[in-house]
XYZ file of C-alpha atoms in Angstrom:
411
model
C 36.712 20.393 -49.690
C 36.822 16.777 -50.754
C 39.280 15.960 -47.950
C 37.187 17.756 -45.332
C 34.047 15.931 -46.470
C 35.832 12.576 -46.337
C 37.081 13.326 -42.837
C 33.562 14.247 -41.734
C 32.105 11.023 -43.180
C 34.830 8.994 -41.503
C 34.111 10.685 -38.178
C 30.369 10.046 -38.565
C 30.928 6.342 -39.205
C 33.205 6.150 -36.172
C 30.564 7.756 -33.963
C 27.868 5.442 -35.285
C 30.051 2.411 -34.675
C 30.456 3.416 -31.039
C 26.930 4.676 -30.368
C 24.666 2.296 -32.276
C 26.010 -0.944 -30.836
C 23.552 -1.920 -28.071
C 24.661 -1.186 -24.536
C 24.494 -4.885 -23.741
C 25.361 -7.259 -26.564
C 23.834 -10.665 -26.025
C 24.904 -12.137 -29.339
C 25.815 -11.210 -32.887
C 24.943 -13.354 -35.865
C 28.138 -13.817 -37.861
C 26.345 -13.804 -41.216
C 23.908 -10.927 -40.762
C 25.889 -8.911 -38.192
C 22.633 -8.251 -36.340
C 22.788 -7.963 -32.568
C 20.136 -9.930 -30.732
C 19.265 -10.815 -27.177
C 20.413 -14.258 -26.162
C 17.351 -16.225 -25.033
C 19.286 -18.566 -22.724
C 21.099 -15.721 -20.984
C 17.769 -13.943 -20.441
C 16.360 -17.228 -19.169
C 19.174 -17.599 -16.635
C 18.593 -14.041 -15.504
C 14.886 -14.774 -15.210
C 15.412 -17.789 -12.976
C 17.892 -15.784 -10.895
C 15.427 -12.965 -10.219
C 12.742 -15.533 -9.369
C 15.120 -17.101 -6.820
C 15.604 -13.661 -5.246
C 11.854 -12.988 -5.067
C 11.092 -16.436 -3.626
C 13.774 -15.985 -0.970
C 12.333 -12.654 0.141
C 8.842 -14.136 0.218
C 9.880 -17.307 2.039
C 11.616 -15.309 4.770
C 8.328 -13.553 5.532
C 5.778 -16.271 4.738
C 7.311 -19.753 4.892
C 6.313 -22.077 2.084
C 7.491 -25.295 3.766
C 4.397 -25.465 5.963
C 2.099 -25.946 2.996
C 1.102 -29.315 1.583
C 2.978 -28.589 -1.628
C 6.016 -27.414 0.293
C 6.168 -30.681 2.228
C 5.880 -32.696 -0.989
C 8.809 -30.963 -2.716
C 12.124 -32.843 -2.309
C 14.561 -31.032 -0.045
C 17.050 -30.361 -2.850
C 14.388 -28.769 -5.059
C 12.966 -26.810 -2.139
C 16.381 -25.341 -1.359
C 16.885 -24.563 -5.041
C 13.596 -22.671 -5.290
C 13.375 -20.913 -1.957
C 16.928 -20.554 -0.617
C 18.881 -19.616 -3.742
C 18.569 -15.833 -3.607
C 22.229 -15.265 -2.781
C 23.199 -17.635 -5.588
C 20.936 -15.661 -7.904
C 22.875 -12.511 -7.041
C 26.170 -14.328 -7.693
C 24.851 -15.356 -11.115
C 23.864 -11.727 -11.795
C 27.400 -10.620 -10.960
C 28.862 -13.137 -13.403
C 26.441 -12.194 -16.185
C 27.174 -8.493 -15.629
C 30.914 -9.039 -15.907
C 30.456 -11.110 -19.056
C 28.105 -8.773 -20.918
C 29.816 -5.531 -19.935
C 33.214 -6.851 -21.014
C 31.885 -8.312 -24.244
C 30.038 -5.089 -25.088
C 32.970 -2.808 -24.268
C 35.510 -4.808 -26.248
C 33.160 -5.113 -29.223
C 32.451 -1.388 -29.133
C 36.001 -0.108 -28.643
C 37.992 -2.885 -30.281
C 40.624 -3.373 -27.581
C 40.947 -2.751 -23.818
C 43.314 0.149 -24.402
C 40.727 1.924 -26.585
C 37.974 2.015 -23.947
C 36.820 5.577 -23.305
C 35.904 5.960 -19.609
C 33.714 9.043 -20.061
C 31.684 7.341 -22.796
C 31.460 4.146 -20.760
C 30.286 5.974 -17.623
C 27.656 7.952 -19.546
C 26.200 4.770 -21.016
C 26.100 3.082 -17.617
C 24.534 6.154 -16.008
C 21.878 6.307 -18.732
C 20.881 2.742 -17.942
C 21.106 2.768 -14.148
C 20.625 6.288 -12.797
C 16.979 7.027 -13.771
C 15.461 4.119 -11.861
C 17.910 4.332 -8.972
C 17.153 8.018 -8.407
C 13.392 7.395 -8.642
C 13.691 4.540 -6.142
C 15.636 6.697 -3.684
C 13.066 9.486 -4.000
C 10.191 7.094 -3.282
C 12.003 5.435 -0.370
C 12.859 8.817 1.136
C 9.221 9.915 0.926
C 8.023 6.681 2.552
C 10.572 7.104 5.339
C 9.511 10.693 5.980
C 5.870 9.577 6.045
C 6.900 6.801 8.505
C 5.304 4.057 6.437
C 5.788 0.676 8.082
C 8.604 -1.488 6.644
C 10.205 1.515 4.936
C 11.540 3.516 7.900
C 15.298 3.393 8.459
C 15.833 2.267 12.067
C 17.693 5.004 13.925
C 18.364 2.750 16.921
C 21.076 0.908 14.991
C 22.873 4.108 14.103
C 21.364 4.354 10.638
C 19.563 7.433 9.360
C 17.828 8.326 6.131
C 20.738 10.610 5.299
C 23.295 7.848 5.795
C 21.244 5.435 3.701
C 20.923 7.972 0.873
C 24.625 8.796 0.997
C 25.525 5.103 0.901
C 23.206 4.483 -2.056
C 24.570 7.448 -4.011
C 28.207 6.534 -3.272
C 27.654 2.826 -3.943
C 28.523 1.726 -0.417
C 25.272 0.229 0.915
C 27.081 -3.075 1.451
C 29.644 -1.355 3.701
C 26.914 0.536 5.591
C 25.090 -2.717 6.361
C 28.339 -4.296 7.498
C 28.512 -1.462 10.020
C 24.902 -1.070 11.202
C 23.073 -4.260 10.116
C 20.064 -4.716 7.868
C 18.360 -1.760 6.265
C 14.628 -2.066 5.413
C 13.986 -4.620 2.672
C 13.561 -2.145 -0.202
C 16.870 -0.510 0.784
C 18.692 -3.774 1.415
C 18.582 -4.860 -2.252
C 20.873 -1.938 -3.084
C 23.888 -3.705 -1.554
C 24.453 -5.748 -4.718
C 23.917 -2.727 -6.953
C 26.627 -0.965 -4.938
C 29.020 -3.829 -5.646
C 28.233 -3.731 -9.365
C 28.585 0.052 -9.601
C 32.058 0.006 -8.042
C 32.970 -2.633 -10.625
C 31.626 -0.392 -13.411
C 33.726 2.509 -12.123
C 36.901 0.422 -12.002
C 36.435 -1.552 -15.230
C 37.351 1.061 -17.888
C 40.328 2.229 -15.823
C 41.610 -1.332 -15.528
C 41.162 -1.742 -19.290
C 43.273 1.346 -19.982
C 45.994 0.134 -17.634
C 46.070 -3.386 -19.072
C 45.649 -2.231 -22.713
C 45.884 -5.737 -24.178
C 43.470 -8.686 -24.084
C 46.012 -11.051 -22.580
C 47.032 -8.716 -19.755
C 43.397 -7.931 -18.950
C 42.605 -11.652 -18.866
C 45.530 -12.345 -16.503
C 44.441 -9.490 -14.219
C 40.881 -10.859 -14.034
C 42.193 -14.373 -13.426
C 44.188 -13.111 -10.429
C 41.081 -11.332 -9.091
C 39.066 -14.512 -9.538
C 41.622 -16.627 -7.683
C 42.123 -14.291 -4.713
C 38.443 -13.471 -4.225
C 37.826 -16.518 -1.953
C 40.538 -15.223 0.385
C 38.553 -12.039 0.989
C 35.443 -14.129 1.574
C 37.146 -16.349 4.143
C 39.614 -14.115 5.952
C 38.160 -10.605 5.811
C 35.298 -9.538 8.084
C 34.714 -13.158 9.057
C 33.023 -12.153 12.326
C 30.583 -9.887 10.488
C 27.254 -11.316 9.334
C 27.537 -9.186 6.201
C 31.248 -9.808 5.637
C 30.671 -11.732 2.414
C 29.172 -8.607 0.901
C 32.499 -6.797 0.752
C 33.472 -5.829 -2.790
C 36.572 -8.009 -2.939
C 34.638 -11.122 -1.944
C 32.149 -10.491 -4.745
C 34.670 -9.502 -7.397
C 35.466 -13.148 -8.219
C 32.098 -13.592 -9.938
C 32.494 -10.440 -12.009
C 36.103 -11.289 -12.816
C 34.944 -14.706 -14.056
C 32.389 -12.975 -16.256
C 35.081 -10.621 -17.587
C 37.294 -13.571 -18.544
C 34.345 -15.073 -20.384
C 33.697 -11.786 -22.198
C 37.358 -11.538 -23.222
C 37.289 -15.121 -24.482
C 34.080 -14.593 -26.458
C 35.226 -11.307 -28.010
C 38.617 -12.731 -29.004
C 36.988 -14.966 -31.624
C 39.359 -17.806 -30.773
C 36.800 -20.262 -29.449
C 37.039 -23.513 -31.363
C 33.805 -25.259 -32.201
C 34.942 -28.572 -30.703
C 35.517 -26.864 -27.333
C 31.840 -25.987 -26.877
C 30.498 -29.444 -25.820
C 33.234 -29.744 -23.183
C 32.561 -26.217 -21.915
C 28.850 -26.936 -21.613
C 29.451 -30.229 -19.805
C 31.903 -28.709 -17.334
C 29.633 -25.685 -16.841
C 26.562 -27.765 -16.083
C 28.489 -30.053 -13.708
C 29.733 -27.083 -11.676
C 26.405 -25.256 -11.819
C 24.234 -28.220 -10.824
C 26.669 -29.321 -8.111
C 26.342 -25.971 -6.348
C 22.611 -25.463 -6.869
C 21.414 -28.982 -6.032
C 24.055 -30.814 -3.987
C 24.626 -28.327 -1.207
C 24.833 -30.852 1.620
C 27.589 -32.773 -0.142
C 29.553 -29.573 -0.783
C 29.144 -28.503 2.825
C 30.239 -31.848 4.209
C 33.248 -31.844 1.907
C 34.286 -28.465 3.315
C 33.955 -26.643 0.007
C 31.040 -24.456 1.109
C 32.654 -23.755 4.484
C 35.453 -21.852 2.757
C 33.202 -20.226 0.166
C 34.463 -22.145 -2.853
C 30.883 -23.021 -3.748
C 30.515 -19.441 -5.016
C 33.725 -19.798 -6.993
C 32.427 -23.020 -8.540
C 29.106 -21.380 -9.390
C 30.799 -18.434 -11.110
C 33.068 -20.749 -13.082
C 30.167 -22.950 -14.165
C 28.019 -19.955 -15.072
C 30.666 -18.325 -17.238
C 31.369 -21.547 -19.123
C 27.662 -21.749 -19.958
C 27.536 -18.071 -20.944
C 30.445 -18.375 -23.359
C 29.037 -21.530 -24.954
C 25.541 -20.004 -25.272
C 26.988 -16.862 -26.800
C 28.955 -18.940 -29.303
C 25.837 -20.928 -30.220
C 23.819 -17.741 -30.748
C 26.544 -16.129 -32.852
C 26.332 -19.172 -35.123
C 22.569 -18.751 -35.473
C 21.522 -21.209 -32.763
C 19.457 -18.924 -30.542
C 16.085 -20.664 -30.491
C 13.475 -19.877 -27.881
C 12.363 -22.657 -25.564
C 8.612 -23.111 -25.624
C 6.824 -22.299 -22.382
C 9.734 -20.339 -20.896
C 9.281 -16.978 -22.617
C 7.658 -15.557 -19.463
C 10.772 -16.307 -17.415
C 13.065 -14.986 -20.162
C 10.947 -11.819 -20.160
C 11.649 -11.432 -16.461
C 15.324 -11.795 -17.261
C 15.107 -9.068 -19.889
C 13.731 -6.668 -17.260
C 15.666 -8.089 -14.315
C 17.103 -4.691 -13.309
C 13.681 -3.093 -13.089
C 12.250 -6.112 -11.273
C 15.150 -6.312 -8.839
C 14.811 -2.705 -7.702
C 11.009 -2.722 -7.537
C 10.075 -6.219 -6.372
C 10.294 -5.493 -2.634
C 7.358 -3.071 -2.881
C 5.272 -5.921 -4.267
C 6.634 -8.467 -1.777
C 5.975 -6.220 1.230
C 2.580 -5.144 -0.097
C 1.540 -8.714 -0.827
C 2.661 -9.962 2.575
C 0.831 -7.087 4.283
C -2.420 -7.957 2.494
C -1.912 -11.651 3.239
C -1.417 -10.988 6.955
C -4.491 -8.750 7.094
C -6.699 -11.760 6.289
C -5.503 -13.586 9.434
C -5.859 -16.809 7.486
C -2.644 -18.510 6.449
C -4.173 -21.522 4.736
C -2.341 -23.163 1.876
C -4.485 -21.622 -0.860
C -3.765 -18.090 0.316
C -0.023 -18.802 0.401
C -0.105 -20.185 -3.126
C -2.021 -17.124 -4.319
C 0.458 -14.835 -2.553
C 3.496 -16.420 -4.194
C 1.976 -16.604 -7.670
C 0.558 -13.085 -7.594
C 3.814 -11.527 -6.362
C 5.857 -13.127 -9.151
C 3.321 -12.167 -11.824
C 2.945 -8.599 -10.540
C 6.733 -8.207 -10.244
C 7.069 -9.230 -13.879
C 4.340 -6.830 -14.988
C 5.799 -3.987 -12.925
C 9.266 -4.559 -14.357
C 7.946 -4.534 -17.917
C 5.896 -1.376 -17.383
C 8.773 0.450 -15.693
C 11.090 -0.486 -18.558
C 8.614 0.470 -21.270
C 7.421 3.793 -19.902
C 10.343 4.999 -17.781
C 13.810 3.442 -17.938
C 13.954 2.628 -21.669
C 12.690 6.054 -22.841
C 15.068 7.904 -20.497
C 17.938 5.614 -21.413
C 17.380 6.287 -25.117
C 16.866 10.003 -24.536
C 20.155 10.400 -22.643
C 22.046 8.402 -25.275
C 20.496 10.363 -28.140
C 21.519 13.648 -26.525
C 25.080 12.420 -26.268
C 24.948 11.067 -29.821
C 23.862 14.458 -31.210
C 26.644 16.180 -29.264
C 29.198 13.831 -30.806
C 27.803 14.488 -34.295
C 28.066 18.294 -33.817
C 31.589 17.947 -32.439
């Protein structure tokens, strides 16, 4: 009886170790062992989602015709209003970093990753909102609501769009038929991420060891530009193919492996931050110089951005694990958007399209109305993301995980 009880207690502790670690570890304080969100990572996510929203607004209602838009230096204007694709690249890198870090912290080593457990956790986080979004989009298409109807003239149908979304191939569908309506179009990046999530645990099991997994991700990072430059080059959406985007996620994975290894030396951090900021700022602010040098023409600007981002992520994670995770005054709103970036990303097009529709109904595109449009859309997107997380995605996420946790306890 004593042996059986000891075995049961050991099994319980093992289950708790796997189930109670947060799905996404931002940082762990070495002294307390408490897992916390990393403010700077949330802040980077927040700026990235703002870049995406501003891009989608600027395409529909240009900001450069306003007095403020003409006053903003060209470099800053491009940073604010034409950085949506860079924001997505940053999301890819952060996803690779956090998923790898979380998985290796939870399972201990790449060879110990349990695919079924990994997939259930990912489904608990992603599926509820994705399925709700698809249901709403399908209803709007059936009701023929403007801006939400899939254009049959291009060969697309509601059925094809739904199938692509559920099989994580929206990027490939758009490469074939062109743009889907705006609220559907955002799913291309989610498709890329989901394929990565499917492959990741399998790759971990094959590689088994940290070093082999790191080498595999390094190879993926290095060959990714080839798929960006020489595959589907004649296609407007060619850069959305999975292999072109995998470089960013592979970079994030290498960062997660490095952070989880515990081999980062303190004196490395200042150099990592300096190199990261140089690469990051070069891509985000000095685009003309990169283009003239030929770097952007062959897509290496994305490679530079991923490399710079992951260096910053690793250094920020190290700082936070040492207790240096202070909030920056005045930026909590943006960090809050980063915390709910998934909910905002999938829902923001409803607010963008609704706001633009109301704006156009006034038939008065003066500067004040444009400013109000931009400010209100960002604020409402933030509020919507927070409400969706609080009353829908978080409760369902926890419910699904608790069900699985109880099953493991009974087993």
